[in-house]
């Protein structure tokens, strides 16, 4: 986008754990960079917490007590319950919502955002359109007619909020816009690399999701399509495989194999389905291998997967016990990925993805994960 004559107004669309952690960064950064307007609007889905509206709590106490408790938000971050009011006059849109709501959200604000506006999506997930795989950024771009960058990386929200050092990757189609978002989001402890390979960066985040969703729903009476994609997580397509390894007490050698084979399938999937040329080097950025490692050794994905194996409890029970009532990010993407592979006759080329889907939907035992590793061709 061309250099604006007036400060750029920022709106964060979403306010879960990850959205609130990002708001903490953006709220501080806009105070020190004259390029940005000093007030940041954050759309908040209104909820009542102990008799008080969540937006009132955020605007009065400057804390998202439900999704990011214990961390103060800058006072210039203003919670807005009305989506249309939140995005009004925005120059920069930061999308951090559950992926299955993206169509509804875009439909609601299309025509209410200036064509000169640009956006960035931090949403991990993919959509299955009439022609198969559909990236979230493509949906936003097509519905709203604005340029969209993507941010993916090894970024557990609470660690970002605690200002622990981490790296992340911005993928963009227009370098200038990617650099604007880097300026908006980067801090000394949140280091950003910008690459002009947006599709691969997004696929890194999206594909790591599917493996996780499918496995967690394995053989349980879970309302699969009611589970939501919450921003708090950095869902990972192989993180649950790692959690299963821990639950089955397989050891770190097995977990390392899951990480490597999972990364290999991610790269292969991107090369099959990503528009344009895919750079394998992008997978060495934070959005790729770093995110894999982070979520395979920490975060709720691995933790709940381990408990799933050890306790035999349903996902709904584990959500209540371990996640303070929040929902794990849902399994929709896994089903979509598998259907796409079926349509293209590629299921056998992705044995790790296929095994997880079969555990989920065909009743195979969790131990089949190990059988999959033993028979994996190692190279695609």
Tab-separated table of C-alpha atoms in Angstrom:
chain	number	residue	atom	x	y	z
A	1	UNK	CA	0.000	0.000	0.000
A	2	UNK	CA	1.170	3.535	-0.649
A	3	UNK	CA	2.474	5.556	2.263
A	4	UNK	CA	-0.553	7.038	4.035
A	5	UNK	CA	-0.722	10.777	4.692
A	6	UNK	CA	-2.390	10.113	8.058
A	7	UNK	CA	-1.629	7.461	10.671
A	8	UNK	CA	-2.763	3.946	9.777
A	9	UNK	CA	-5.707	2.715	11.851
A	10	UNK	CA	-5.477	-0.866	13.110
A	11	UNK	CA	-8.287	-3.294	13.849
A	12	UNK	CA	-7.782	-6.764	15.337
A	13	UNK	CA	-10.584	-9.101	14.280
A	14	UNK	CA	-10.673	-11.610	17.117
A	15	UNK	CA	-9.799	-11.637	20.801
A	16	UNK	CA	-9.038	-15.154	21.967
A	17	UNK	CA	-5.786	-16.159	23.615
A	18	UNK	CA	-3.628	-15.620	20.532
A	19	UNK	CA	-5.564	-12.535	19.468
A	20	UNK	CA	-5.136	-10.972	22.891
A	21	UNK	CA	-1.406	-11.777	22.946
A	22	UNK	CA	-1.047	-10.052	19.569
A	23	UNK	CA	-3.104	-7.101	20.827
A	24	UNK	CA	-0.616	-6.710	23.664
A	25	UNK	CA	2.190	-6.338	21.114
A	26	UNK	CA	0.328	-4.081	18.703
A	27	UNK	CA	-0.966	-1.808	21.463
A	28	UNK	CA	2.590	-1.130	22.627
A	29	UNK	CA	4.068	-0.730	19.162
A	30	UNK	CA	1.587	1.837	17.861
A	31	UNK	CA	2.463	4.125	20.738
A	32	UNK	CA	6.035	4.461	19.534
A	33	UNK	CA	5.694	4.449	15.732
A	34	UNK	CA	4.106	7.577	14.279
A	35	UNK	CA	3.026	5.673	11.166
A	36	UNK	CA	0.219	4.040	13.182
A	37	UNK	CA	-2.787	5.569	14.934
A	38	UNK	CA	-2.415	5.333	18.698
A	39	UNK	CA	-5.780	3.623	19.343
A	40	UNK	CA	-6.264	-0.027	18.353
A	41	UNK	CA	-9.751	-1.465	17.999
A	42	UNK	CA	-10.231	-5.143	18.846
A	43	UNK	CA	-13.443	-6.921	17.912
A	44	UNK	CA	-14.600	-9.056	20.828
A	45	UNK	CA	-17.367	-11.636	20.657
A	46	UNK	CA	-19.413	-10.514	23.623
A	47	UNK	CA	-19.629	-12.869	26.588
A	48	UNK	CA	-20.697	-12.489	30.204
A	49	UNK	CA	-18.053	-13.314	32.810
A	50	UNK	CA	-19.202	-13.333	36.437
A	51	UNK	CA	-22.038	-10.970	35.605
A	52	UNK	CA	-19.895	-8.519	33.618
A	53	UNK	CA	-19.581	-8.046	29.876
A	54	UNK	CA	-16.197	-9.166	28.588
A	55	UNK	CA	-15.774	-5.944	26.598
A	56	UNK	CA	-16.389	-3.887	29.735
A	57	UNK	CA	-13.816	-5.924	31.650
A	58	UNK	CA	-11.214	-5.449	28.912
A	59	UNK	CA	-11.877	-1.710	28.602
A	60	UNK	CA	-11.976	-1.117	32.370
A	61	UNK	CA	-9.483	-3.621	33.776
A	62	UNK	CA	-7.409	-3.986	30.583
A	63	UNK	CA	-7.276	-7.749	30.823
A	64	UNK	CA	-8.942	-10.543	28.879
A	65	UNK	CA	-9.751	-12.534	31.987
A	66	UNK	CA	-11.190	-15.476	30.060
A	67	UNK	CA	-8.666	-16.059	27.278
A	68	UNK	CA	-5.457	-14.397	28.493
A	69	UNK	CA	-5.704	-14.077	32.277
A	70	UNK	CA	-2.800	-12.596	34.135
A	71	UNK	CA	-1.573	-10.322	31.331
A	72	UNK	CA	-2.483	-6.658	31.099
A	73	UNK	CA	-3.408	-5.225	27.729
A	74	UNK	CA	-2.325	-1.705	26.822
A	75	UNK	CA	-4.977	0.882	27.635
A	76	UNK	CA	-5.080	2.003	24.004
A	77	UNK	CA	-6.509	-1.382	22.946
A	78	UNK	CA	-10.266	-0.825	22.876
A	79	UNK	CA	-12.664	-3.790	22.872
A	80	UNK	CA	-15.597	-3.320	20.482
A	81	UNK	CA	-18.507	-5.804	20.473
A	82	UNK	CA	-19.935	-4.654	17.134
A	83	UNK	CA	-17.894	-6.059	14.234
A	84	UNK	CA	-18.958	-3.451	11.693
A	85	UNK	CA	-18.095	-0.643	14.077
A	86	UNK	CA	-14.730	-2.224	14.864
A	87	UNK	CA	-13.568	-2.402	11.238
A	88	UNK	CA	-14.931	1.009	10.268
A	89	UNK	CA	-12.162	3.215	8.810
A	90	UNK	CA	-9.505	0.547	9.420
A	91	UNK	CA	-6.401	0.621	7.230
A	92	UNK	CA	-4.816	-2.534	8.646
A	93	UNK	CA	-6.854	-5.615	9.556
A	94	UNK	CA	-5.412	-8.429	11.685
A	95	UNK	CA	-7.552	-11.582	11.424
A	96	UNK	CA	-7.319	-13.916	14.449
A	97	UNK	CA	-10.571	-15.891	14.574
A	98	UNK	CA	-11.597	-19.567	14.398
A	99	UNK	CA	-11.242	-20.557	10.751
A	100	UNK	CA	-14.776	-21.852	10.246
A	101	UNK	CA	-16.150	-18.348	10.880
A	102	UNK	CA	-14.114	-16.652	8.168
A	103	UNK	CA	-16.853	-16.793	5.509
A	104	UNK	CA	-19.428	-15.262	7.861
A	105	UNK	CA	-17.057	-12.577	9.106
A	106	UNK	CA	-15.960	-11.578	5.601
A	107	UNK	CA	-19.539	-11.468	4.347
A	108	UNK	CA	-20.481	-9.194	7.224
A	109	UNK	CA	-17.725	-6.641	6.659
A	110	UNK	CA	-17.323	-6.768	2.870
A	111	UNK	CA	-18.078	-3.322	1.504
A	112	UNK	CA	-17.474	-1.734	4.896
A	113	UNK	CA	-13.692	-1.783	4.620
A	114	UNK	CA	-11.824	0.583	2.343
A	115	UNK	CA	-10.286	-0.958	-0.787
A	116	UNK	CA	-6.976	0.617	0.191
A	117	UNK	CA	-6.949	-1.423	3.402
A	118	UNK	CA	-4.666	-4.434	3.712
A	119	UNK	CA	-4.834	-7.388	6.043
A	120	UNK	CA	-2.895	-10.200	7.626
A	121	UNK	CA	-4.260	-13.551	8.786
A	122	UNK	CA	-2.931	-15.443	11.788
A	123	UNK	CA	-5.551	-18.164	11.263
A	124	UNK	CA	-4.439	-21.770	10.932
A	125	UNK	CA	-6.733	-23.864	8.831
A	126	UNK	CA	-7.878	-24.527	5.301
A	127	UNK	CA	-11.226	-24.570	3.588
A	128	UNK	CA	-12.513	-27.102	1.097
A	129	UNK	CA	-13.997	-25.250	-1.851
A	130	UNK	CA	-15.544	-26.616	-5.067
A	131	UNK	CA	-12.079	-26.967	-6.578
A	132	UNK	CA	-10.503	-28.534	-3.500
A	133	UNK	CA	-8.008	-26.827	-1.196
A	134	UNK	CA	-8.763	-23.208	-0.337
A	135	UNK	CA	-6.457	-21.110	1.793
A	136	UNK	CA	-7.955	-18.748	4.363
A	137	UNK	CA	-6.050	-15.848	2.821
A	138	UNK	CA	-7.610	-16.627	-0.557
A	139	UNK	CA	-11.092	-16.505	0.955
A	140	UNK	CA	-10.443	-13.095	2.519
A	141	UNK	CA	-8.757	-11.793	-0.623
A	142	UNK	CA	-11.554	-12.899	-2.922
A	143	UNK	CA	-14.456	-11.845	-0.708
A	144	UNK	CA	-13.083	-8.482	0.362
A	145	UNK	CA	-10.873	-7.509	-2.560
A	146	UNK	CA	-7.900	-6.559	-0.369
A	147	UNK	CA	-4.339	-7.841	-0.193
A	148	UNK	CA	-3.673	-10.364	2.575
A	149	UNK	CA	-0.388	-11.422	4.148
A	150	UNK	CA	-0.047	-14.377	6.543
A	151	UNK	CA	1.806	-14.905	9.829
A	152	UNK	CA	2.733	-18.374	11.048
A	153	UNK	CA	5.387	-19.540	13.460
A	154	UNK	CA	6.471	-21.271	16.637
A	155	UNK	CA	4.377	-18.960	18.763
A	156	UNK	CA	2.623	-20.319	21.836
A	157	UNK	CA	0.394	-17.434	22.855
A	158	UNK	CA	1.134	-17.359	26.577
A	159	UNK	CA	4.889	-17.356	25.933
A	160	UNK	CA	4.475	-14.480	23.483
A	161	UNK	CA	2.394	-12.607	26.045
A	162	UNK	CA	5.097	-13.244	28.660
A	163	UNK	CA	7.603	-11.702	26.212
A	164	UNK	CA	9.712	-14.824	25.955
A	165	UNK	CA	11.875	-14.771	22.839
A	166	UNK	CA	10.488	-16.468	19.748
A	167	UNK	CA	10.545	-16.191	15.965
A	168	UNK	CA	7.759	-16.069	13.413
A	169	UNK	CA	7.314	-15.745	9.657
A	170	UNK	CA	5.266	-13.344	7.568
A	171	UNK	CA	4.491	-14.530	4.064
A	172	UNK	CA	3.279	-11.959	1.577
A	173	UNK	CA	2.486	-11.438	-2.083
A	174	UNK	CA	3.278	-7.709	-1.928
A	175	UNK	CA	6.531	-7.189	-0.043
A	176	UNK	CA	5.679	-3.631	0.979
A	177	UNK	CA	2.617	-4.845	2.862
A	178	UNK	CA	4.515	-7.630	4.564
A	179	UNK	CA	7.057	-5.113	5.809
A	180	UNK	CA	4.318	-2.848	7.186
A	181	UNK	CA	2.986	-5.704	9.282
A	182	UNK	CA	6.494	-6.559	10.409
A	183	UNK	CA	6.829	-3.004	11.710
A	184	UNK	CA	3.447	-3.304	13.424
A	185	UNK	CA	4.159	-6.649	15.079
A	186	UNK	CA	7.886	-7.070	15.649
A	187	UNK	CA	9.491	-6.604	19.064
A	188	UNK	CA	12.938	-7.514	20.377
A	189	UNK	CA	11.413	-10.758	21.679
A	190	UNK	CA	9.078	-11.430	18.736
A	191	UNK	CA	11.414	-11.528	15.773
A	192	UNK	CA	9.878	-11.637	12.312
A	193	UNK	CA	11.222	-12.816	8.972
A	194	UNK	CA	9.337	-11.674	5.849
A	195	UNK	CA	9.287	-13.954	2.800
A	196	UNK	CA	7.494	-13.583	-0.535
A	197	UNK	CA	6.089	-17.105	-0.360
A	198	UNK	CA	2.722	-16.539	1.282
A	199	UNK	CA	1.042	-19.760	0.195
A	200	UNK	CA	3.750	-22.034	1.585
A	201	UNK	CA	3.889	-20.104	4.852
A	202	UNK	CA	0.143	-20.511	5.237
A	203	UNK	CA	0.219	-24.185	4.347
A	204	UNK	CA	2.844	-24.736	7.044
A	205	UNK	CA	0.297	-23.590	9.595
A	206	UNK	CA	-2.730	-25.201	7.972
A	207	UNK	CA	-1.298	-28.674	7.449
A	208	UNK	CA	0.097	-29.003	10.943
A	209	UNK	CA	-3.479	-28.542	12.072
A	210	UNK	CA	-5.121	-31.452	10.315
A	211	UNK	CA	-3.092	-34.245	11.866
A	212	UNK	CA	-3.846	-32.984	15.310
A	213	UNK	CA	-7.577	-32.577	14.819
A	214	UNK	CA	-8.159	-36.020	13.343
A	215	UNK	CA	-6.250	-37.940	15.985
A	216	UNK	CA	-7.863	-36.273	18.953
A	217	UNK	CA	-11.326	-37.246	17.790
A	218	UNK	CA	-10.336	-40.904	17.364
A	219	UNK	CA	-13.009	-43.384	18.427
A	220	UNK	CA	-14.741	-40.995	20.824
A	221	UNK	CA	-18.280	-39.697	20.993
A	222	UNK	CA	-17.228	-36.155	20.228
A	223	UNK	CA	-19.351	-33.627	18.409
A	224	UNK	CA	-16.595	-33.272	15.844
A	225	UNK	CA	-17.918	-30.411	13.839
A	226	UNK	CA	-18.895	-28.401	16.891
A	227	UNK	CA	-15.311	-28.026	18.082
A	228	UNK	CA	-13.926	-24.565	17.353
A	229	UNK	CA	-10.593	-23.267	16.223
A	230	UNK	CA	-9.370	-21.116	19.110
A	231	UNK	CA	-6.475	-18.782	18.650
A	232	UNK	CA	-4.784	-19.752	21.880
A	233	UNK	CA	-3.216	-22.737	20.224
A	234	UNK	CA	-0.600	-23.179	17.613
A	235	UNK	CA	-2.169	-26.403	16.307
A	236	UNK	CA	0.282	-28.712	14.643
A	237	UNK	CA	-0.310	-31.514	12.216
A	238	UNK	CA	2.220	-33.692	13.984
A	239	UNK	CA	1.886	-32.408	17.553
A	240	UNK	CA	-0.678	-35.014	18.485
A	241	UNK	CA	1.560	-37.695	17.047
A	242	UNK	CA	4.172	-36.474	19.491
A	243	UNK	CA	1.587	-36.481	22.273
A	244	UNK	CA	0.654	-40.029	21.395
A	245	UNK	CA	4.317	-40.982	21.591
A	246	UNK	CA	4.431	-39.558	25.091
A	247	UNK	CA	1.187	-41.266	26.021
A	248	UNK	CA	2.457	-44.589	24.687
A	249	UNK	CA	5.866	-43.949	26.306
A	250	UNK	CA	7.696	-44.411	23.004
A	251	UNK	CA	10.528	-42.004	23.785
A	252	UNK	CA	12.120	-39.044	22.040
A	253	UNK	CA	13.554	-41.098	19.172
A	254	UNK	CA	10.042	-41.981	18.032
A	255	UNK	CA	8.897	-38.410	18.491
A	256	UNK	CA	11.782	-37.213	16.323
A	257	UNK	CA	10.667	-39.630	13.594
A	258	UNK	CA	7.127	-38.273	13.771
A	259	UNK	CA	8.448	-34.727	13.400
A	260	UNK	CA	10.630	-35.571	10.419
A	261	UNK	CA	8.042	-37.650	8.575
A	262	UNK	CA	5.331	-35.112	9.313
A	263	UNK	CA	7.458	-32.284	7.965
A	264	UNK	CA	8.219	-34.343	4.874
A	265	UNK	CA	4.527	-34.869	4.181
A	266	UNK	CA	3.829	-31.186	4.707
A	267	UNK	CA	6.425	-30.241	2.111
A	268	UNK	CA	5.079	-32.832	-0.312
A	269	UNK	CA	1.523	-31.597	0.182
A	270	UNK	CA	2.571	-28.013	-0.473
A	271	UNK	CA	4.335	-29.010	-3.676
A	272	UNK	CA	1.266	-30.913	-4.863
A	273	UNK	CA	-1.287	-28.251	-4.063
A	274	UNK	CA	0.352	-24.861	-3.569
A	275	UNK	CA	-0.087	-22.378	-6.365
A	276	UNK	CA	3.174	-21.482	-8.011
A	277	UNK	CA	6.618	-22.686	-7.050
A	278	UNK	CA	7.158	-23.876	-3.499
A	279	UNK	CA	10.420	-23.070	-1.793
A	280	UNK	CA	11.499	-25.886	0.538
A	281	UNK	CA	13.608	-23.298	2.354
A	282	UNK	CA	10.401	-21.680	3.641
A	283	UNK	CA	9.825	-24.774	5.773
A	284	UNK	CA	13.075	-24.011	7.574
A	285	UNK	CA	11.618	-20.706	8.759
A	286	UNK	CA	9.731	-20.353	12.041
A	287	UNK	CA	6.437	-21.168	10.321
A	288	UNK	CA	7.772	-24.631	9.484
A	289	UNK	CA	10.240	-26.695	11.451
A	290	UNK	CA	10.401	-24.362	14.472
A	291	UNK	CA	6.638	-24.493	14.918
A	292	UNK	CA	6.738	-28.276	14.643
A	293	UNK	CA	9.349	-28.593	17.356
A	294	UNK	CA	7.602	-26.135	19.668
A	295	UNK	CA	4.226	-27.821	19.528
A	296	UNK	CA	5.660	-31.336	19.714
A	297	UNK	CA	7.354	-30.562	23.022
A	298	UNK	CA	4.971	-28.022	24.548
A	299	UNK	CA	1.516	-26.554	24.328
A	300	UNK	CA	-1.947	-27.945	24.778
A	301	UNK	CA	-1.961	-30.076	21.618
A	302	UNK	CA	0.712	-32.453	22.846
A	303	UNK	CA	-0.535	-32.313	26.407
A	304	UNK	CA	-4.142	-33.226	25.631
A	305	UNK	CA	-3.074	-35.906	23.153
A	306	UNK	CA	-0.977	-37.555	25.836
A	307	UNK	CA	-3.892	-37.455	28.276
A	308	UNK	CA	-6.172	-38.857	25.589
A	309	UNK	CA	-3.998	-41.968	25.403
A	310	UNK	CA	-3.405	-42.368	29.125
A	311	UNK	CA	-6.897	-41.709	30.444
A	312	UNK	CA	-9.199	-42.950	27.690
A	313	UNK	CA	-11.416	-39.958	28.417
A	314	UNK	CA	-13.307	-38.097	25.732
A	315	UNK	CA	-12.052	-34.829	24.313
A	316	UNK	CA	-15.002	-33.028	25.865
A	317	UNK	CA	-14.024	-34.308	29.311
A	318	UNK	CA	-10.384	-33.345	28.814
A	319	UNK	CA	-11.356	-29.880	27.622
A	320	UNK	CA	-13.296	-29.318	30.826
A	321	UNK	CA	-10.555	-30.717	33.049
A	322	UNK	CA	-7.473	-29.284	31.346
A	323	UNK	CA	-8.528	-26.229	29.356
A	324	UNK	CA	-10.841	-24.334	31.657
A	325	UNK	CA	-13.812	-25.078	29.451
A	326	UNK	CA	-12.287	-23.812	26.222
A	327	UNK	CA	-12.594	-25.893	23.080
A	328	UNK	CA	-9.721	-27.461	21.208
A	329	UNK	CA	-9.380	-26.408	17.627
A	330	UNK	CA	-11.696	-28.589	15.637
A	331	UNK	CA	-11.138	-31.503	13.296
A	332	UNK	CA	-12.677	-29.992	10.184
A	333	UNK	CA	-9.370	-29.427	8.460
A	334	UNK	CA	-8.327	-33.049	8.833
A	335	UNK	CA	-11.447	-34.277	7.090
A	336	UNK	CA	-11.007	-31.677	4.368
A	337	UNK	CA	-7.384	-32.626	3.742
A	338	UNK	CA	-8.238	-36.298	3.565
A	339	UNK	CA	-11.085	-35.686	1.122
A	340	UNK	CA	-8.758	-33.637	-1.055
A	341	UNK	CA	-6.204	-36.445	-1.057
A	342	UNK	CA	-8.941	-38.899	-2.009
A	343	UNK	CA	-10.116	-36.689	-4.856
A	344	UNK	CA	-6.604	-36.534	-6.250
A	345	UNK	CA	-5.828	-40.215	-5.665
A	346	UNK	CA	-2.932	-39.289	-3.369
A	347	UNK	CA	-3.873	-40.979	-0.088
A	348	UNK	CA	-1.097	-43.574	-0.356
A	349	UNK	CA	1.508	-40.836	-0.806
A	350	UNK	CA	0.631	-39.403	2.619
A	351	UNK	CA	0.618	-42.435	4.941
A	352	UNK	CA	0.953	-40.387	8.119
A	353	UNK	CA	-2.047	-38.220	7.276
A	354	UNK	CA	-3.985	-41.298	6.146
A	355	UNK	CA	-3.228	-43.265	9.309
A	356	UNK	CA	-4.447	-40.442	11.517
A	357	UNK	CA	-7.667	-40.106	9.555
A	358	UNK	CA	-8.253	-43.861	9.790
A	359	UNK	CA	-7.673	-43.762	13.547
A	360	UNK	CA	-10.150	-40.936	13.767
A	361	UNK	CA	-12.944	-42.066	11.511
A	362	UNK	CA	-12.457	-45.789	10.991
A	363	UNK	CA	-11.850	-46.877	14.552
A	364	UNK	CA	-8.229	-47.946	14.241
A	365	UNK	CA	-6.397	-48.065	17.599
A	366	UNK	CA	-3.883	-45.395	18.547
A	367	UNK	CA	-1.127	-47.992	18.327
A	368	UNK	CA	-1.567	-47.910	14.536
A	369	UNK	CA	0.509	-44.727	14.662
A	370	UNK	CA	3.572	-46.856	15.331
A	371	UNK	CA	2.696	-49.262	12.523
A	372	UNK	CA	2.480	-46.286	10.202
A	373	UNK	CA	5.970	-45.156	11.179
A	374	UNK	CA	7.372	-48.640	10.720
A	375	UNK	CA	6.019	-48.946	7.172
A	376	UNK	CA	6.475	-45.322	6.080
A	377	UNK	CA	8.410	-45.080	2.775
A	378	UNK	CA	10.638	-42.357	4.345
A	379	UNK	CA	10.750	-40.401	1.110
A	380	UNK	CA	7.903	-39.007	-0.988
